[in-house]
Coordinates of C-alpha atoms in Angstrom, one line a residue:
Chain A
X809 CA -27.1 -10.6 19.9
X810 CA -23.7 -8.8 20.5
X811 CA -22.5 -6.3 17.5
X812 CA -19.5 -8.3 16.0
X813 CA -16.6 -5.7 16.4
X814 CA -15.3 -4.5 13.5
X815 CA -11.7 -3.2 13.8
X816 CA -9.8 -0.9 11.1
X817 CA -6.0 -0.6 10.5
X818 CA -5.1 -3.8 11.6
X819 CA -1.9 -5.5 11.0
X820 CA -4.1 -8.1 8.8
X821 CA -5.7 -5.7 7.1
X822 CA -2.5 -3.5 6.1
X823 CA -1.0 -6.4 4.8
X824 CA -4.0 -7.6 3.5
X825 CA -3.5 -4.7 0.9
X826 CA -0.4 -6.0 0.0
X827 CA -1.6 -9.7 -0.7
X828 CA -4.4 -8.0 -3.5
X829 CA -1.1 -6.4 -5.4
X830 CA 0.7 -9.5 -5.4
X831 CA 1.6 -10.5 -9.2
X832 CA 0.6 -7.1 -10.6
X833 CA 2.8 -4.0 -11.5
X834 CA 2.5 -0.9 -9.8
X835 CA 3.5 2.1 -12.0
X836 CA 4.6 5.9 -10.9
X837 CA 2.6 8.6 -12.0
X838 CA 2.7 12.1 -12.6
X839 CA -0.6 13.3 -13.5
X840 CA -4.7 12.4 -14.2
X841 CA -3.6 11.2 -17.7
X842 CA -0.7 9.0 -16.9
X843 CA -2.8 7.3 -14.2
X844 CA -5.9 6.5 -17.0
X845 CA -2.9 5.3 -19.3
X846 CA -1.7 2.8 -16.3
X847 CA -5.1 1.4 -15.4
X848 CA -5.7 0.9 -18.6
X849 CA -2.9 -1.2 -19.2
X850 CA -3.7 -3.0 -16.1
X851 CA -1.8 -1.7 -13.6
X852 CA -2.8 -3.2 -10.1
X853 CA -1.9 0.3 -8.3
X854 CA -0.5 3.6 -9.0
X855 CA 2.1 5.6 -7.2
X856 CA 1.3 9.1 -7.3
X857 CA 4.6 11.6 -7.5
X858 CA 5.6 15.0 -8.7
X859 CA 8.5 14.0 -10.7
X860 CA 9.8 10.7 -12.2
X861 CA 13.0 9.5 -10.4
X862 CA 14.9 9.6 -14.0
X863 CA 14.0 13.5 -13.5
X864 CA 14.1 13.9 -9.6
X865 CA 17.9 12.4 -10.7
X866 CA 18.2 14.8 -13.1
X867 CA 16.8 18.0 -12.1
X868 CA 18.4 17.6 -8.7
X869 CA 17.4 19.7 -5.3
X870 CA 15.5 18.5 -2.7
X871 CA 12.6 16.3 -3.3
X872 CA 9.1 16.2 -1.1
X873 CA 6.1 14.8 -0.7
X874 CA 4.0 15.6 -4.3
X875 CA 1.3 18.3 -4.0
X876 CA -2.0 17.3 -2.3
X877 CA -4.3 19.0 -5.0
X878 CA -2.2 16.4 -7.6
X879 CA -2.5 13.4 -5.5
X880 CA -6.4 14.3 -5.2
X881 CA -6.6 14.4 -9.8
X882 CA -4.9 11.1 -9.8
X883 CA -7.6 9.3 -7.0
X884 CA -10.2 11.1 -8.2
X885 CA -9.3 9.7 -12.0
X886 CA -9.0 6.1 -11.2
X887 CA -10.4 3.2 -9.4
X888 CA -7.4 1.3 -8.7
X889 CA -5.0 1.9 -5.0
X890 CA -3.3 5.1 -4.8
X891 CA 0.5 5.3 -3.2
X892 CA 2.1 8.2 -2.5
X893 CA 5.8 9.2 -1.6
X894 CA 6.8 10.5 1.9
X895 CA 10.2 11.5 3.1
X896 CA 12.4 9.1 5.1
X897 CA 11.3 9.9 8.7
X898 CA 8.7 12.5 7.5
X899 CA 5.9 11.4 9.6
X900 CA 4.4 15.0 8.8
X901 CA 3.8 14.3 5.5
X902 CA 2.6 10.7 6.4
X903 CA 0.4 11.9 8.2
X904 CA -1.1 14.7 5.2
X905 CA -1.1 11.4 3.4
X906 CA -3.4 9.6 5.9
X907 CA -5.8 12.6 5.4
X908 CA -5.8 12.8 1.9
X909 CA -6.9 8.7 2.4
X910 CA -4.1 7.6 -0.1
X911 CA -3.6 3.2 -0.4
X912 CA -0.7 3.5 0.5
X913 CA 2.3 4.9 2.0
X914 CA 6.1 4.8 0.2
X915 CA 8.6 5.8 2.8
X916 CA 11.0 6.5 0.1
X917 CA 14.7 6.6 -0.3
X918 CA 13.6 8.6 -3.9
X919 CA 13.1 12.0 -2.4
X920 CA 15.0 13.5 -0.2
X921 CA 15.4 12.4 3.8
X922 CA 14.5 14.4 6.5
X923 CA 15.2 12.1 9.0
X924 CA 19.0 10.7 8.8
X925 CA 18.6 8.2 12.1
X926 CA 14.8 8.1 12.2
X927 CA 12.2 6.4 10.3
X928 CA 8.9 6.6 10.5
X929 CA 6.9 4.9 13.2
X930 CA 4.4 3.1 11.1
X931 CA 2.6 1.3 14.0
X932 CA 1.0 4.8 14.0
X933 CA -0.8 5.2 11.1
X934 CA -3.7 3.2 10.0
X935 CA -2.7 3.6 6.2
X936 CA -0.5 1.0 5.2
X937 CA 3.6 1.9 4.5
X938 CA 6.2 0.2 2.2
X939 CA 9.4 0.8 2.6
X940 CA 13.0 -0.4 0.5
X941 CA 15.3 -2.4 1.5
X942 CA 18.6 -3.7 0.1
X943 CA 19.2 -6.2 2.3
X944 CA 17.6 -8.8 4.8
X945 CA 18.5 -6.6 7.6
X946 CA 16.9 -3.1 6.3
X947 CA 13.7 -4.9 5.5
X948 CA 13.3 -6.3 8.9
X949 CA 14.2 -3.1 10.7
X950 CA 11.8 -1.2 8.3
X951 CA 9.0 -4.3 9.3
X952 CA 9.5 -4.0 12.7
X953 CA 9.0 -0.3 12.2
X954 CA 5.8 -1.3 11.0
X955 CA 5.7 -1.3 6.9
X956 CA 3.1 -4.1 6.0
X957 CA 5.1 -4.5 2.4
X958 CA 9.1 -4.8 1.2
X959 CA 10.2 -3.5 -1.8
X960 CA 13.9 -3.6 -2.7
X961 CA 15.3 -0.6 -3.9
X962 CA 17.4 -1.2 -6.9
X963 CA 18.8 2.0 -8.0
X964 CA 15.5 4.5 -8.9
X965 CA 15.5 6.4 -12.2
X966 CA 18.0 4.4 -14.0
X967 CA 16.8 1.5 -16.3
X968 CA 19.7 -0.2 -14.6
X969 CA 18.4 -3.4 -13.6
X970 CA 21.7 -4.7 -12.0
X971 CA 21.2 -3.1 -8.2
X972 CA 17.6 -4.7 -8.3
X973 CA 18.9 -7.9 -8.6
X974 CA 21.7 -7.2 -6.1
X975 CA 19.2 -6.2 -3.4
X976 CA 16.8 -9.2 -4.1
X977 CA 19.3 -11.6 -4.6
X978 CA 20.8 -10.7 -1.3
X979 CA 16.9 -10.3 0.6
X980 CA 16.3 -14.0 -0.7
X981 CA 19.6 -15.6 -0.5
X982 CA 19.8 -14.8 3.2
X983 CA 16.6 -16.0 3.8
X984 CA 17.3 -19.1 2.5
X985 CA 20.5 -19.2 4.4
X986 CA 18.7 -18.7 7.6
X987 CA 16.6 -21.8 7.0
X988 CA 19.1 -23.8 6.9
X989 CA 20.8 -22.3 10.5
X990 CA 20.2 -24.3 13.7
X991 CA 19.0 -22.1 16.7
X992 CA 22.0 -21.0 18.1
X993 CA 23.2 -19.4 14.9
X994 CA 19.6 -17.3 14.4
X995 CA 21.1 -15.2 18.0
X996 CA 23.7 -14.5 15.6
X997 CA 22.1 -13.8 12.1
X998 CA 19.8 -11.5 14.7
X999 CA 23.1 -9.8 15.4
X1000 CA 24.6 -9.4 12.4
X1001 CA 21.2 -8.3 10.5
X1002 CA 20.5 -5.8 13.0
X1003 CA 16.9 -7.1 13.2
X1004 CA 14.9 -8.2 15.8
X1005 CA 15.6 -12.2 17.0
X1006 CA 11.8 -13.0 16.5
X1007 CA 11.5 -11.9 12.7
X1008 CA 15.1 -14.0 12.5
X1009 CA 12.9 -16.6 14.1
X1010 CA 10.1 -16.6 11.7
X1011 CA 11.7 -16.7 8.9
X1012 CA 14.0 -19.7 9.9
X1013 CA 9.9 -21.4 10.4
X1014 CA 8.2 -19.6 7.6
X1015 CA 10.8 -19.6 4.7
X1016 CA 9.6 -15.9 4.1
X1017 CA 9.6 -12.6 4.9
X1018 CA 6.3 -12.1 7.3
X1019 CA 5.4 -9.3 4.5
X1020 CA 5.0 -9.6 1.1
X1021 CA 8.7 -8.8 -1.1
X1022 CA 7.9 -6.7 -4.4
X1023 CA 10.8 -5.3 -6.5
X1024 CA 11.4 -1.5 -7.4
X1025 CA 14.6 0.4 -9.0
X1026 CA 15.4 0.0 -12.8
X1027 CA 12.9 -2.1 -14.5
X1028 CA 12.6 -1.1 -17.8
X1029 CA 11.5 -4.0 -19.7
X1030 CA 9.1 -7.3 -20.0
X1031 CA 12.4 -8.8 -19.5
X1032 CA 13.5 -7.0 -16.3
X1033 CA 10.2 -8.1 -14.7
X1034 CA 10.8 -11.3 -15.9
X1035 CA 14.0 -11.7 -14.2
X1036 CA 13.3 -10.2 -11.0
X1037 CA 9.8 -12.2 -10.5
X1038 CA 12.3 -15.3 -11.3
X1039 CA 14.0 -14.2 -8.8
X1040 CA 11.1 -14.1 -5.5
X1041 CA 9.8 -10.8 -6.1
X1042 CA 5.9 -11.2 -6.0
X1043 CA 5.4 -7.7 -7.7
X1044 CA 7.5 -5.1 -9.3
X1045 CA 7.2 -1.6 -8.5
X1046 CA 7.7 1.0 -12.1
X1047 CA 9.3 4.3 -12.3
X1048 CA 10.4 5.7 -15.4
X1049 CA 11.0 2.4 -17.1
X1050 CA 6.9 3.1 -18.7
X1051 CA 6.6 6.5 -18.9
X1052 CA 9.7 7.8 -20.5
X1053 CA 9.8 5.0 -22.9
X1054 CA 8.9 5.5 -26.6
X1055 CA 5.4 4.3 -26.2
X1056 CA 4.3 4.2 -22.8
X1057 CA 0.8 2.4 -23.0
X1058 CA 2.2 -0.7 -25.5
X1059 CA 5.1 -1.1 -22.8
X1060 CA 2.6 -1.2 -19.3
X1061 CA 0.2 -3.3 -20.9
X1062 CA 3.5 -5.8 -21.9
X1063 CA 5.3 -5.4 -18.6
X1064 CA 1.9 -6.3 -17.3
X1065 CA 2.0 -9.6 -19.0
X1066 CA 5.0 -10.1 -18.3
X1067 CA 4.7 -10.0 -14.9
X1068 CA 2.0 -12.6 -14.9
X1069 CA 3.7 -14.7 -17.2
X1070 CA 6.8 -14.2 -15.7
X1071 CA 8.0 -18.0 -15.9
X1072 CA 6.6 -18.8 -19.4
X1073 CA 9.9 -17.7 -22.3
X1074 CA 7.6 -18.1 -25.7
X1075 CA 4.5 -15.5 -23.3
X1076 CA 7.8 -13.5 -22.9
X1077 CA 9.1 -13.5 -26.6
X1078 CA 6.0 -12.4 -27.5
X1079 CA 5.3 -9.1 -25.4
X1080 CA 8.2 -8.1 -25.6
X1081 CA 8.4 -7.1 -29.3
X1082 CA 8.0 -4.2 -31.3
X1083 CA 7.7 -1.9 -28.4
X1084 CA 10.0 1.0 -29.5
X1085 CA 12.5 2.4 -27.3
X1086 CA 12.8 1.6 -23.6
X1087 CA 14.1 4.8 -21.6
X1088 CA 17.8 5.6 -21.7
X1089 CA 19.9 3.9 -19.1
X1090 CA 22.0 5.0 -17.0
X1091 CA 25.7 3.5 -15.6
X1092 CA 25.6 3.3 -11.9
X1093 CA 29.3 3.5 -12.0
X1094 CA 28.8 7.0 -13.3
X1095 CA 25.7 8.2 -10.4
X1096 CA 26.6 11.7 -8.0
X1097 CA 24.0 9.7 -5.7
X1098 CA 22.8 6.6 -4.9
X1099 CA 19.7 6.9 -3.7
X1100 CA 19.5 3.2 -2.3
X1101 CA 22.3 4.4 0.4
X1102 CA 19.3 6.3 1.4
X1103 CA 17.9 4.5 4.8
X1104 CA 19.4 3.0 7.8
Chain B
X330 CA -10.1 -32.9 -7.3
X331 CA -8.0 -30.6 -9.1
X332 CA -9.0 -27.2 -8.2
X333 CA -7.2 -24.3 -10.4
X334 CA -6.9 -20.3 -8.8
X335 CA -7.2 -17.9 -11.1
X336 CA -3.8 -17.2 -10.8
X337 CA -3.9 -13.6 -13.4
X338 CA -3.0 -11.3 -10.2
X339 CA -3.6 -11.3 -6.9
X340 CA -3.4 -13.6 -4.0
X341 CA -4.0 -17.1 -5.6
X342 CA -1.1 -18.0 -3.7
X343 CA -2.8 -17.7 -0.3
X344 CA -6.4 -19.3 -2.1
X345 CA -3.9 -22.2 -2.9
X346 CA -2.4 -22.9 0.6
X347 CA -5.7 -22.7 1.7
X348 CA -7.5 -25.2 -0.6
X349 CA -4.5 -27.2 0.4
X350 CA -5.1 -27.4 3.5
X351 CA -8.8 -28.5 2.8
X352 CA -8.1 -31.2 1.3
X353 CA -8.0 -30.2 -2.7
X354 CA -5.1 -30.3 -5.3
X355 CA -4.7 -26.5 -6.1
X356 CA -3.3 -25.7 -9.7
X357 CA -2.6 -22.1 -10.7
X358 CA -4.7 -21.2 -13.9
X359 CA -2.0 -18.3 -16.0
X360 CA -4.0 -19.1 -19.5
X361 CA -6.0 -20.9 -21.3
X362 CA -4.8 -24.4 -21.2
X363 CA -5.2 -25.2 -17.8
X364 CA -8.9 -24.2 -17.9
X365 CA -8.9 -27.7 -19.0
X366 CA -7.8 -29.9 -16.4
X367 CA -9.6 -28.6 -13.4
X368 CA -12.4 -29.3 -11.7
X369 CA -14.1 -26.2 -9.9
X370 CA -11.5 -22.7 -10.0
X371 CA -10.6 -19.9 -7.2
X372 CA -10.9 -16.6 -8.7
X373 CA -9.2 -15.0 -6.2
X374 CA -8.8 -11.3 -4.6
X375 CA -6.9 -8.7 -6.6
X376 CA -7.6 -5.5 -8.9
X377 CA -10.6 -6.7 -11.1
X378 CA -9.3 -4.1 -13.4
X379 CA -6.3 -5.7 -14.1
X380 CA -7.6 -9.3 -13.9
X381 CA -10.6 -8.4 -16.8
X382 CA -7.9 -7.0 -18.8
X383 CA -5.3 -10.1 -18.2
X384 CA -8.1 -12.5 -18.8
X385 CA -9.2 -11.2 -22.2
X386 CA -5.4 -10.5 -23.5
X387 CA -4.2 -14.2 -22.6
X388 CA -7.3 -15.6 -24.3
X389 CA -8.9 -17.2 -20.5
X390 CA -12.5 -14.8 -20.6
X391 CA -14.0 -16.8 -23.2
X392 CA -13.1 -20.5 -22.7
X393 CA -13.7 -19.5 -18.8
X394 CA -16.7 -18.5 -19.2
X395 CA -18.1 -22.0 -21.8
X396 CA -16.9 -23.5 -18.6
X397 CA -18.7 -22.0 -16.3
X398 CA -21.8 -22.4 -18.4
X399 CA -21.0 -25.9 -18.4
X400 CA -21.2 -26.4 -14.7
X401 CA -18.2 -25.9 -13.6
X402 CA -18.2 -24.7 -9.8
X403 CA -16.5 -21.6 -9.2
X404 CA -15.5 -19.9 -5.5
X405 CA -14.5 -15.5 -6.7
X406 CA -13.5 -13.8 -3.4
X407 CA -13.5 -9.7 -3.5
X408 CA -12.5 -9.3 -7.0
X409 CA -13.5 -12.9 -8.0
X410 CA -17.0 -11.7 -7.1
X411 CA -16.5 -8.4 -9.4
X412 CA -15.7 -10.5 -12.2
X413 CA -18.3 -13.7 -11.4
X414 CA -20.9 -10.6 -11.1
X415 CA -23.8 -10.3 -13.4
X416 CA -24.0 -6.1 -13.0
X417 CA -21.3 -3.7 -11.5
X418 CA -22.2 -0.2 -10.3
X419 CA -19.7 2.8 -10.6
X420 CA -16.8 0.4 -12.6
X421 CA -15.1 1.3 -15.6
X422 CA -17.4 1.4 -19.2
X423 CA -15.1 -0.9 -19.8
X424 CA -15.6 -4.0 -17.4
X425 CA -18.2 -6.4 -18.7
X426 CA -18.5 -9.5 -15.8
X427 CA -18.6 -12.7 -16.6
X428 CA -22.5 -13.0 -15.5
X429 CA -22.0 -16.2 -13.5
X430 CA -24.0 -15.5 -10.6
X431 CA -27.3 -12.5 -10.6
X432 CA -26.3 -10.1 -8.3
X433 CA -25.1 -6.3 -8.4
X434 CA -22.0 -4.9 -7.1
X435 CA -20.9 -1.6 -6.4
X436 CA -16.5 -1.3 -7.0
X437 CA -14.6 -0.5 -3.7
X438 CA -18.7 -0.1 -2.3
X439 CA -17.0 -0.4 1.6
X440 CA -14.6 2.8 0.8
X441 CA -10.7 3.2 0.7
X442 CA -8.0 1.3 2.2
X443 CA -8.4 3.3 5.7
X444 CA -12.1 2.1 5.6
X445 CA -11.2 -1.5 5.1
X446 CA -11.8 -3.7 8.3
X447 CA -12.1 -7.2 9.9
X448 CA -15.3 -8.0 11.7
X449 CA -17.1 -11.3 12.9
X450 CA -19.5 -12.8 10.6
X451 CA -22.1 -15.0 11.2
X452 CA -22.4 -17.3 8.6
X453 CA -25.6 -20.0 8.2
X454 CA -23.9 -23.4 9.1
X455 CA -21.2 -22.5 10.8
X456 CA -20.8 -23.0 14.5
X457 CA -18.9 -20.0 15.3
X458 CA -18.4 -17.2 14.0
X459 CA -15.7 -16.5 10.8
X460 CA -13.3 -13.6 11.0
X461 CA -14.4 -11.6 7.5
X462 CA -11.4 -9.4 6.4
X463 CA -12.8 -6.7 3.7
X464 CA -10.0 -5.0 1.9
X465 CA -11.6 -2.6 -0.5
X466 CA -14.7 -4.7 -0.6
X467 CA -17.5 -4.1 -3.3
X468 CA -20.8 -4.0 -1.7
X469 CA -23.4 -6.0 -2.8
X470 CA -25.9 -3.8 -4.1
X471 CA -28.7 -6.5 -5.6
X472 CA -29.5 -9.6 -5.4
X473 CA -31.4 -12.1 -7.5
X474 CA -34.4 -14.6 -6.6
X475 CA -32.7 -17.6 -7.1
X476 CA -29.3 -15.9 -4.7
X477 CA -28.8 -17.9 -1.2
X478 CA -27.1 -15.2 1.4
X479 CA -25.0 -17.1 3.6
X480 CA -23.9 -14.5 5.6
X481 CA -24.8 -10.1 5.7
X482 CA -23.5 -7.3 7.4
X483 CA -25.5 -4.1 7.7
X484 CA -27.9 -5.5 5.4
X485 CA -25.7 -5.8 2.5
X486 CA -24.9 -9.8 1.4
X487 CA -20.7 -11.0 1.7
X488 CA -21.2 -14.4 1.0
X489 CA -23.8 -15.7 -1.4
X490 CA -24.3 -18.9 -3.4
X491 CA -26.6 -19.6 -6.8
X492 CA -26.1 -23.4 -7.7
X493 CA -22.4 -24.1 -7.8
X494 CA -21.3 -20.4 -7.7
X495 CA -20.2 -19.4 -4.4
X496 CA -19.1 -15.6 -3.9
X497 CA -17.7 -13.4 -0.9
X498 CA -16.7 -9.7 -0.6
X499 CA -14.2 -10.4 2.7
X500 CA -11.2 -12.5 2.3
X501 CA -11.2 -16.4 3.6
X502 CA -7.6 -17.1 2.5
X503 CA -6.4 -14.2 4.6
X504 CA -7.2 -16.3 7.7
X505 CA -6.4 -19.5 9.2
X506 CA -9.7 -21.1 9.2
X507 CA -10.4 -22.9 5.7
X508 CA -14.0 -23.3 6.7
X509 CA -15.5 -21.1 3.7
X510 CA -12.8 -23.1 1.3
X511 CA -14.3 -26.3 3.0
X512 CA -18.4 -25.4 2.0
X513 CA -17.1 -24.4 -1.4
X514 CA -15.8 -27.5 -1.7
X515 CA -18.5 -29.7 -0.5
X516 CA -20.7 -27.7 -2.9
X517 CA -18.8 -28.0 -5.8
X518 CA -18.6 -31.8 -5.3
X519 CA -21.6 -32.6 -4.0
X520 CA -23.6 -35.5 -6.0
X521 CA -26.7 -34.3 -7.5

């Protein structure tokens, strides 16, 4: 008999990832502790970083790639996925990353670039990227790129929901648009996205991005989640919304409910009380950067 | 037939296509009420972790599991076969399985994400082979008398059956071949 072939790093099985997170939250992290805190809540991943983006906002500078020693405490202290954060075209770090066999990679737009016309080529690697996006066009440059999962940005380390629902809004509207276009006009959605013609295509057949779409950037409540799962995300991505909240255990474990009972108001009435103080917002009016104009 | 999926976390939206395309009425199970209008249930892949904790806070662990005594058939995929587990190895204190079907299972027993793979399986029955995709797969560590394998690699069960319990460690709804959705089916409603 002939030894089936097994194959790692496959497109299926780097989405395939993706497809186990769907529904769930996935929460940023800091340390051993704040990763316990999130499983226990039932988080469905954790992102390990150095900083919060509510602080990476405020303590300004440049922002990297967390320490591997850190990223090593937080694995070792939990048996859910580990993310971690790599520069905008920092295939270096990616690729410390791919040693240090984290889940996943975040190509993020919260630290610092190092890479203002490159991203990473993601084909390369056999651990899994996502990537943000606040439109249709960034998300299918960023898949063709190679990420195996979409999160739009929102506006990191604000509680702000408002730029999360600008950037799914406009992910899902166009694709709805596009199923409705005849095949001449998909040459020209191709065009004006900036994206390849055969993802254009797809989605005109499919009715969805060829990825999963999770949500990221200023969910700070059961109620945020709510809104933004309402809205097509399949997931929602964290930050500071838990852990710089009054009491971030009660609010994981509601988000978390929240997220699977996204659709159901009395489910939602009833996590979402008597959870203290959700972090302070921020105006985006008022932001020295916006890190969502971070990618290209 | 109506068929719930588990639908806690996870991807119960790719079990339902799937048991669409099979033939069955898929209807996503969020609490306890829907437990009782279906007919066999998908527990599908996701974080067992998170799914334990879900089921237990929205009240679906112990009606779930009456059913199951009852009879009702049940198809757990990666984490489905975490929770449908009678023992789990190197989990959380905190994880008690539901007990459904006597085997042991060791958490994320294939390794990280860069050790998860796709391979060909052979499975008993089937003609050809089935593309198994393992994403963080528990390994199957024991197995009881009365457990049918249906299918092994390196020695270590994927897909196993006791009466109308049917587990696998690898994926079937990530593939377009609802073959393992079609024998779950056929056992579930088989007249006997």
């Amino acid at each position: 008999m002939t030894k089936a072939l097994r194959e790692t790093g496959t497109e299926l099985v780097k989405r395939g990832l993706a497809e186990m997170l769907k529904g769930g939250v996935i929460m940023d992290v800091v340390d051993a502790e704040q990763a316990r805190i999130a499983e226990d809540a039932g988080a469905a991943a954790v992102m390990a970083l150095e900083r919060v983006p509510s602080d990476i906002r405020k303590d300004g500078g440049v922002a990297r790639m967390s320490d591997p020693e850190m990223i090593e405490g937080i694995k070792a202290a939990v048996t859910i996925p580990v993310m971690a954060k790599a520069r905008i075209g920092h295939f270096a770090e990616a690729q410390i990353l791919q040693s240090l066999e984290v889940d996943y990679i975040d190509e993020s737009e919260v630290l610092t670039p190092a890479d203002e016309t490159h991203h990473i080529d993601k084909w390369a690697f056999e651990v899994p990227f996502v990537c943000g996006a606040t439109n249709l066009g960034e998300a299918l440059r960023r898949i063709s790129e190679g990420a195996c999962l979409i999160r739009s940005k929102g506006e990191a380390g604000t509680g702000n929901i408002v730029e999360a629902v600008r950037h799914i809004r406009s992910i899902t509207g166009d694709i709805r648009k596009i199923t409705q276009a005849d095949s001449a006009e998909l040459f020209d959605w191709a065009k004006q996205l900036q994206s390849p013609l055969p993802l254009v295509q797809e989605i005109a057949e499919t009715g969805c991005l060829p990825v999963p779409l999770f949500c990221a950037g200023g969910i700070a409540t059961p109620a945020d989640a709510s809104l933004v799962m309402q809205l097509g995300a399949e997931s929602v991505f964290v930050g500071s919304g838990i852990f710089k909240s009054e009491d971030p255990a009660q609010r994981a474990q509601a988000i978390v409910e929240a997220t699977t009972n996204f659709a159901d108001a009395d489910k939602l009435a009833k996590v979402s009380r008597g959870l203290g103080e959700a972090m302070p917002g921020l105006e985006i009016g008022n932001l020295e950067t916006r890190l969502s104009d971070r990618g290209w | 037939m109506k068929v719930g999926v588990l639908a806690l976390q996870g991807a119960f939206d790719r079990h339902a296509q799937a048991l669409s395309l099979a033939g069955a009425a898929p209807l996503e199970v969020r609490g306890s009420q829907y437990l009782e209008e279906i007919d066999a249930l998908v527990i599908p892949g996701g974080e067992s972790t998170t799914m334990m904790k879900l089921a237990e806070s929205l009240n679906v662990r112990k009606r779930l599991m009456e059913r199951i005594e009852d009879g009702l058939p049940v198809l757990g995929t990666c984490a489905g076969m975490i929770l449908l587990s009678k023992e789990i190895f190197d989990g959380r204190d905190d994880q008690h399985p539901f007990g459904s079907i006597d085997i042991g299972v060791r958490r994320n027993g294939y390794g990280r994400q860069l050790n998860s793979f796709e391979e060909d399986l052979e499975i008993n029955d089937f003609d050809t082979p089935f593309r198994g995709v393992f994403i963080r797969a528990p390994l199957v560590e024991r197995i009881g008398n009365n457990v049918e394998v249906l299918a092994s690699v390196e020695g270590h069960p994927v897909f196993c059956r006791e009466g109308k319990i049917m587990v696998t460690s690898f994926h079937p709804e990530l593939v377009d071949d609802d073959r393992v959705h079609r024998l779950f089916l056929e056992t579930a409603f088989a007249s006997n």
